[in-house]
Tab-separated table of C-alpha atoms in Angstrom:
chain	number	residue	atom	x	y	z
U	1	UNK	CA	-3.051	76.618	97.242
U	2	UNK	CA	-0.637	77.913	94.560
U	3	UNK	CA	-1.750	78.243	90.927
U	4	UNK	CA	-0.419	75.938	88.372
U	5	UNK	CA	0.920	77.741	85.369
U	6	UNK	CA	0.816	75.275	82.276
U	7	UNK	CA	3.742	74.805	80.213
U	8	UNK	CA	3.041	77.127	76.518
U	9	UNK	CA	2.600	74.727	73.742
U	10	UNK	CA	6.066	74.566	71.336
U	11	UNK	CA	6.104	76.735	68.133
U	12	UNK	CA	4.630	74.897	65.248
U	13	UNK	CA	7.356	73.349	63.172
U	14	UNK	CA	8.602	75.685	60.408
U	15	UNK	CA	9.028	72.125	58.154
U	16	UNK	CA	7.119	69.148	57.435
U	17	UNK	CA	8.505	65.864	59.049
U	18	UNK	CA	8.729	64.125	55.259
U	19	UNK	CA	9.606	66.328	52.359
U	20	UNK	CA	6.152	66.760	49.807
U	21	UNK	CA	8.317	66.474	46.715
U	22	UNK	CA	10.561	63.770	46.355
U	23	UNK	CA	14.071	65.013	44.759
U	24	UNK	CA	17.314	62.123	44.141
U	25	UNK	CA	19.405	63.684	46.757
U	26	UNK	CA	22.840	62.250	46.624
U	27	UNK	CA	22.251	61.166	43.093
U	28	UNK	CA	23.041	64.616	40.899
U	29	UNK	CA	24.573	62.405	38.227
U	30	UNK	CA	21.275	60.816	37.397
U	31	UNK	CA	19.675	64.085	36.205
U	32	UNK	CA	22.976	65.944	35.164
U	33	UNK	CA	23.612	62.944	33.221
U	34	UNK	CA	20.010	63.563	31.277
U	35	UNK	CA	21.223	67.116	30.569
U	36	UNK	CA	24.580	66.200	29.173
U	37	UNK	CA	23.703	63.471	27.105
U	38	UNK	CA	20.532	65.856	25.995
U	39	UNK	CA	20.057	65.675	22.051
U	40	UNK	CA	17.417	66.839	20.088
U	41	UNK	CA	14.766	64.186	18.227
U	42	UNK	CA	13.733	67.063	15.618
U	43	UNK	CA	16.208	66.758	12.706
U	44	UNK	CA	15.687	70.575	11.804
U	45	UNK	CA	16.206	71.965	15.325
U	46	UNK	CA	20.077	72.409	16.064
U	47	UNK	CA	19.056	73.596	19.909
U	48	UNK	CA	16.621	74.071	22.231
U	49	UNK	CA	15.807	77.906	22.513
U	50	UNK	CA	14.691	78.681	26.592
U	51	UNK	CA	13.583	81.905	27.093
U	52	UNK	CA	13.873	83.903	30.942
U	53	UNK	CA	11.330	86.175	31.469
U	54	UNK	CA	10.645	87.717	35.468
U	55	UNK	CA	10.415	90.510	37.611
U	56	UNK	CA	13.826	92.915	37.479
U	57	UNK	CA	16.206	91.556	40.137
U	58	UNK	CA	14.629	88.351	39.820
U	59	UNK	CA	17.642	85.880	38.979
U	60	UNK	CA	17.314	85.260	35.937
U	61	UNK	CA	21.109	85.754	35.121
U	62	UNK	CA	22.466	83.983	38.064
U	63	UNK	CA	20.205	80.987	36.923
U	64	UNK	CA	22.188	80.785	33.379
U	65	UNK	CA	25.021	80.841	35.822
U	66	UNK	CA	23.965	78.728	37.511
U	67	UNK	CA	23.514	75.788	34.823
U	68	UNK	CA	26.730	76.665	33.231
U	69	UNK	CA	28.251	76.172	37.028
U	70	UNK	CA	26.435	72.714	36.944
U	71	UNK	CA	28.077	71.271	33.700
U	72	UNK	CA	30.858	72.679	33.671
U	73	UNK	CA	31.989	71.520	37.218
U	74	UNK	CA	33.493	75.079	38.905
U	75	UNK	CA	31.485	78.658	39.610
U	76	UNK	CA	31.301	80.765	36.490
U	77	UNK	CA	29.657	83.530	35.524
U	78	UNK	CA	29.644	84.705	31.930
U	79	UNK	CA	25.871	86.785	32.072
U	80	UNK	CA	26.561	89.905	33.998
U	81	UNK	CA	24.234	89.112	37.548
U	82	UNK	CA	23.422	92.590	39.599
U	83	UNK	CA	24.117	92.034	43.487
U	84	UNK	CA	21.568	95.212	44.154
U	85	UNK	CA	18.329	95.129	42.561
U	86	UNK	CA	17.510	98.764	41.274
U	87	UNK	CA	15.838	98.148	38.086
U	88	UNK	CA	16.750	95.779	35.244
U	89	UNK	CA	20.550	94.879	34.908
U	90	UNK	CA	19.950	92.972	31.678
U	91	UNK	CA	19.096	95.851	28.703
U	92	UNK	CA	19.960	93.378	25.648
U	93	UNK	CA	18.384	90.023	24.370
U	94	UNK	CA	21.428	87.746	24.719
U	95	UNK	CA	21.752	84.299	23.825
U	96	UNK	CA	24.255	81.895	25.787
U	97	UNK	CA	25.757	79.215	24.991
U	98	UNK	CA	27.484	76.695	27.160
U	99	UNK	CA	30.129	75.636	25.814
U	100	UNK	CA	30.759	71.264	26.041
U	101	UNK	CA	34.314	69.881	25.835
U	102	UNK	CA	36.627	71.568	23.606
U	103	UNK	CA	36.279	75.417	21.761
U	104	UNK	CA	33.274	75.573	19.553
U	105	UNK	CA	31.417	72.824	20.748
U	106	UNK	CA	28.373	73.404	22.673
U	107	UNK	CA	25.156	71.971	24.315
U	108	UNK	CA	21.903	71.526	22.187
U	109	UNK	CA	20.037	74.124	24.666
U	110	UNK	CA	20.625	78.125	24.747
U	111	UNK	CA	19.377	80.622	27.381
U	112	UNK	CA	17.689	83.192	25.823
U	113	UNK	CA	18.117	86.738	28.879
U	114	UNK	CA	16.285	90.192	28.525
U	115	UNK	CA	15.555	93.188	30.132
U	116	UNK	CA	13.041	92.471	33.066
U	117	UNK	CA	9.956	93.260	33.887
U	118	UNK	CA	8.923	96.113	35.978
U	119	UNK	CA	6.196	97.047	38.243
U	120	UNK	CA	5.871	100.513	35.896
U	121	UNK	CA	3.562	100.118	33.021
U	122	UNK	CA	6.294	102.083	31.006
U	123	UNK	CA	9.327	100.239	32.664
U	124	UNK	CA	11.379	97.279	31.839
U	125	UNK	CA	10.711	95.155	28.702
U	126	UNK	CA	7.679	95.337	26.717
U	127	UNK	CA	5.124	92.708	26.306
U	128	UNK	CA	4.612	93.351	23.007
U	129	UNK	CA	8.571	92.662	22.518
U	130	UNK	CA	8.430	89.364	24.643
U	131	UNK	CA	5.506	88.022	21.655
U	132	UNK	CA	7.872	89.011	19.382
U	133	UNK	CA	11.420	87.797	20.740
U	134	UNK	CA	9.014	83.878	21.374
U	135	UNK	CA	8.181	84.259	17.598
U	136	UNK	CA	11.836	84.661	16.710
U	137	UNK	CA	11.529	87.893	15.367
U	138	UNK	CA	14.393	89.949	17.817
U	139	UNK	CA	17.646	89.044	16.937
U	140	UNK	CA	20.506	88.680	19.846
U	141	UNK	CA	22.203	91.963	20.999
U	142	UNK	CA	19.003	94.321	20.369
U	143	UNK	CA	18.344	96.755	23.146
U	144	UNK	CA	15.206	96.653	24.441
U	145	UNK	CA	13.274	100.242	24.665
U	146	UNK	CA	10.726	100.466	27.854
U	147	UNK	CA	9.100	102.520	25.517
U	148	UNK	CA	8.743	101.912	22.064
U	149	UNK	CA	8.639	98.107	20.685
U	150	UNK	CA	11.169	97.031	18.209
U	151	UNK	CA	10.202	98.148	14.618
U	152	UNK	CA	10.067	95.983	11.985
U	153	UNK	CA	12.541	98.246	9.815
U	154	UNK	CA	14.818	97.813	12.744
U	155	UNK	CA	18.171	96.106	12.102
U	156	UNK	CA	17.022	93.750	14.869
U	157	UNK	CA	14.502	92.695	13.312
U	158	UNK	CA	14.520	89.020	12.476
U	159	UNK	CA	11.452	88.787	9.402
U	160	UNK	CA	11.566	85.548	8.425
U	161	UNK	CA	12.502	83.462	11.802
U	162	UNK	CA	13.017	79.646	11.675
U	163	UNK	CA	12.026	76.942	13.827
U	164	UNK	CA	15.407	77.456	15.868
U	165	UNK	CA	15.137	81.308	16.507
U	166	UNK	CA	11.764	80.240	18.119
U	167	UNK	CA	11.297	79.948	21.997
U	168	UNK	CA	10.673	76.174	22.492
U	169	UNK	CA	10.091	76.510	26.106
U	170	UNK	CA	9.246	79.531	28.605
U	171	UNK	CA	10.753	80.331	32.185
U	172	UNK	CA	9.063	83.045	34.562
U	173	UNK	CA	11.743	83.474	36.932
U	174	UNK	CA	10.810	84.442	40.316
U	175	UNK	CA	12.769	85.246	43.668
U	176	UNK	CA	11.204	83.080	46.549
U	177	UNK	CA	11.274	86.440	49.132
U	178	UNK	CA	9.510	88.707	46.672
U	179	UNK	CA	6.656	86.559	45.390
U	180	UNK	CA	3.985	87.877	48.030
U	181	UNK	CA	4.727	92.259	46.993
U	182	UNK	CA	4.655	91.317	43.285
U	183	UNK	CA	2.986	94.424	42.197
U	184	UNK	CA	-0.428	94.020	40.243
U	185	UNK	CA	1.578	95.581	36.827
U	186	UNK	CA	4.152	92.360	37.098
U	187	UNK	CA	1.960	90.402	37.500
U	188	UNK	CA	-0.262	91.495	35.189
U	189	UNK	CA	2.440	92.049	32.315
U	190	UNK	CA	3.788	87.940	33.117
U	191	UNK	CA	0.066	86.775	32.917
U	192	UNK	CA	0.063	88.667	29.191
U	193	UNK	CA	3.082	86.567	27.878
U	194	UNK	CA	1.666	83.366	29.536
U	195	UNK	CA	-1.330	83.986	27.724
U	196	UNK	CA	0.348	84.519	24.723
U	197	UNK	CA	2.894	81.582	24.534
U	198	UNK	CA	-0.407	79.758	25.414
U	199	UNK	CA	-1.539	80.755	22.159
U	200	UNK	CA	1.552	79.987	20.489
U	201	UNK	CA	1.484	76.386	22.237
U	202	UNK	CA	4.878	77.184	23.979
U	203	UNK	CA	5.225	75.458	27.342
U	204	UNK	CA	5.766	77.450	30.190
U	205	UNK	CA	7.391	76.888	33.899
U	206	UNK	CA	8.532	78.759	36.830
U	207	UNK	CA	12.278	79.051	38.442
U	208	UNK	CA	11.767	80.293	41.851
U	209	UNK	CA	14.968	81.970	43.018
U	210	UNK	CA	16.882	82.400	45.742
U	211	UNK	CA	15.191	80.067	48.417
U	212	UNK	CA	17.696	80.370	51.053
U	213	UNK	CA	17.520	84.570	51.348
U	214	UNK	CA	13.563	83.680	51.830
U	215	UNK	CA	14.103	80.494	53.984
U	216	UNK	CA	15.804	79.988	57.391
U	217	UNK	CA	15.391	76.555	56.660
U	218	UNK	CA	16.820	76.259	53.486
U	219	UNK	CA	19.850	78.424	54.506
U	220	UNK	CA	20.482	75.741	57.322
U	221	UNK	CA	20.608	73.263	54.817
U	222	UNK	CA	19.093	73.435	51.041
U	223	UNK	CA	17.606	69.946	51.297
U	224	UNK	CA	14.922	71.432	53.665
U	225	UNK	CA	13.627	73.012	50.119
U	226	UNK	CA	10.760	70.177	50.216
U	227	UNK	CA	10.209	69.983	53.865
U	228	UNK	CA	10.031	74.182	54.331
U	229	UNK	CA	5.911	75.277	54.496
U	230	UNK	CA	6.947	78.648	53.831
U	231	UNK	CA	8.588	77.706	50.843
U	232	UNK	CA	5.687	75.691	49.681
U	233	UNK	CA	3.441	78.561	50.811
U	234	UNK	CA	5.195	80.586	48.259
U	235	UNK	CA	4.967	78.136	45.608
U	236	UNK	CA	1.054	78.340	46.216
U	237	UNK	CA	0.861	81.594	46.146
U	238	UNK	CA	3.031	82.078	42.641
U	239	UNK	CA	1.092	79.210	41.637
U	240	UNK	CA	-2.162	81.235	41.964
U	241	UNK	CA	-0.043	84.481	40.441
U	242	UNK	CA	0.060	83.148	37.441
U	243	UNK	CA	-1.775	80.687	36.986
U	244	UNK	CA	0.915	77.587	36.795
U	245	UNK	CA	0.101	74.252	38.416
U	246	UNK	CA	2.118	73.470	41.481
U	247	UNK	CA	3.951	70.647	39.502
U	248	UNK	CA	5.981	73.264	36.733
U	249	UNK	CA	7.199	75.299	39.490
U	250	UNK	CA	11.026	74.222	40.428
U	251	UNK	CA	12.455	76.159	43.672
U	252	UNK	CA	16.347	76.414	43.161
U	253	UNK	CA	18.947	78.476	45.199
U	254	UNK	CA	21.913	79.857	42.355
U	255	UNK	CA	25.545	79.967	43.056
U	256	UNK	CA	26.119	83.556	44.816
U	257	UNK	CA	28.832	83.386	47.223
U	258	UNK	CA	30.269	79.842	46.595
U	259	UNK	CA	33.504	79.630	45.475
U	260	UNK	CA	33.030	75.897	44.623
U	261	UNK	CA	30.339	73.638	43.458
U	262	UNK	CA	27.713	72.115	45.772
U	263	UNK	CA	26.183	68.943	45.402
U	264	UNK	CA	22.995	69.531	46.670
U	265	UNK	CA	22.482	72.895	44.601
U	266	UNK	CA	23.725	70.946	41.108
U	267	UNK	CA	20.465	68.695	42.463
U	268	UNK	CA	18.182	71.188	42.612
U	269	UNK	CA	19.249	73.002	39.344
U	270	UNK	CA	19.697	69.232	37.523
U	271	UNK	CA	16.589	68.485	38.080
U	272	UNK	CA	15.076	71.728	37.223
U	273	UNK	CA	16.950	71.860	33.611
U	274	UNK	CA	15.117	67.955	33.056
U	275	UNK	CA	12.160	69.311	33.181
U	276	UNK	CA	12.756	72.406	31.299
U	277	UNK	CA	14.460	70.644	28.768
U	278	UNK	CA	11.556	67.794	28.256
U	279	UNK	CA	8.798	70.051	28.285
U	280	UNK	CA	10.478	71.720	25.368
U	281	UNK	CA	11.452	68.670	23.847
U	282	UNK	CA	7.770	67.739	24.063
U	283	UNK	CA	6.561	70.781	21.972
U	284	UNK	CA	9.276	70.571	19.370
U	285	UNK	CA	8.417	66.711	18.634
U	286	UNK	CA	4.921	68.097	18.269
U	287	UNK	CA	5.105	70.435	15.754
């Protein structure tokens, strides 16, 4: 009598059968509307300060990109993005602008880019100089020094800051396919300026980047973003990293290669900038 040989059970599914995270897919003008119409309750604050911080190589450019891709309806890509990660790209604090409608008008929100951090302890920006730049001490266009923090006799050196050169909201940036070899010094250094826009009272989220280099799934199709467990694996995991609940971590895949807008990437980055914009809104009404 011959022996049966039974059938191997399928590979688990690499996604969940119903997304964990509900997102309006299909319905980017409810959120993008939020973002345009965005105005400030606080009489004295003329725009919402966000300040990128995140590993070198990170995304943290190609997010501002990103958002200024969003609203202005076509691919730009005014903050210089590195294709090959070899250390930070960004050396200056920069703020951007996007501009809305006609010359010199502008959203109520700026990006706030520097130099990022590195797995070195003497490498990329400083801590200390993060503190500072959320206190609105660093002026735009100072270059950072891995080595030396900015002196208060520098030129750069913003003494008596205002409620607008403040951060009003903080965004670690993360890519999606490096989150599990974040060395212990990254981490370490982006726990330090959590801990110390805690103390300040300045909310703080997470951007995780570039989903679909990380994602089979995602690449397929981005609205898998919710249904990938690899994905959400790596939300967990950054989650623990850092020590941010599940629920202020936003996964979004930037504009790279496109030559034209998505709809489904404007989704995810919409409803990433709501959030970002009413947590700061939040602490600037409390103040």
């Amino acid at each position: 009598m011959g022996r049966r040989w039974s059938k191997p059970p399928p590979p688990p599914s690499p996604t969940y059968p119903e997304p964990w995270r509900n997102i309006p897919w299909g319905y980017k003008e409810r959120d993008l509307k939020f973002v345009r119409d965005y105005r400030p309750h606080n009489d004295e604050l003329q725009q919402l300060r966000i300040l990128l911080c995140g590993p070198a190589g990170s995304g943290k450019s190609s997010f501002i990109n990103s958002v200024d891709t969003v609203l202005k309806g076509r691919v730009c890509g005014r903050a210089l993005a590195n294709a090959i990660s070899q250390g930070s790209y960004t050396l200056q604090y920069k703020t951007y602008k996007i501009q809305k409608g006609g010359a010199g008008t502008f959203y109520p929100f700026v990006f706030n880019d520097i130099m990022g951090i590195e797995k070195d302890t003497n490498g990329g920006v400083r801590v200390d100089d993060i503190n500072l730049a959320m206190k609105g001490h660093i002026k735009d266009g100072y270059n950072f020094n891995p080595r030396i923090k900015i002196s208060e006799d520098d030129r750069s050196y913003n003494r008596t800051p205002t409620l607008n050169d403040r951060a009003h909201v903080l965004v670690c940036v993360v890519s999606a396919s490096t989150v599990n070899i974040l060395s212990d010094e990254s981490v370490r250094k982006m726990r330090e300026v959590r801990l110390a826009a805690r103390d300040l009272g300045i909310p703080q989220l997470a951007i995780l980047t570039k989903i679909d280099e990380a994602c089979p799934e995602v690449k397929k199709d981005v609205k898998n973003v919710y249904k990938s467990k690899y994905l959400k694996e790596k939300m967990e995991e950054l989650s623990v990293s850092l020590g941010l609940p599940l629920n202020c971590i936003f996964p979004v895949k930037s504009y790279h290669s496109e030559i034209d807008t998505d709809d489904d990437i404007d989704t995810l980055i919409s409803s990433a900038m709501k959030n970002i914009i009413h947590y700061g809104e939040d602490f600037v009404n409390s103040l």
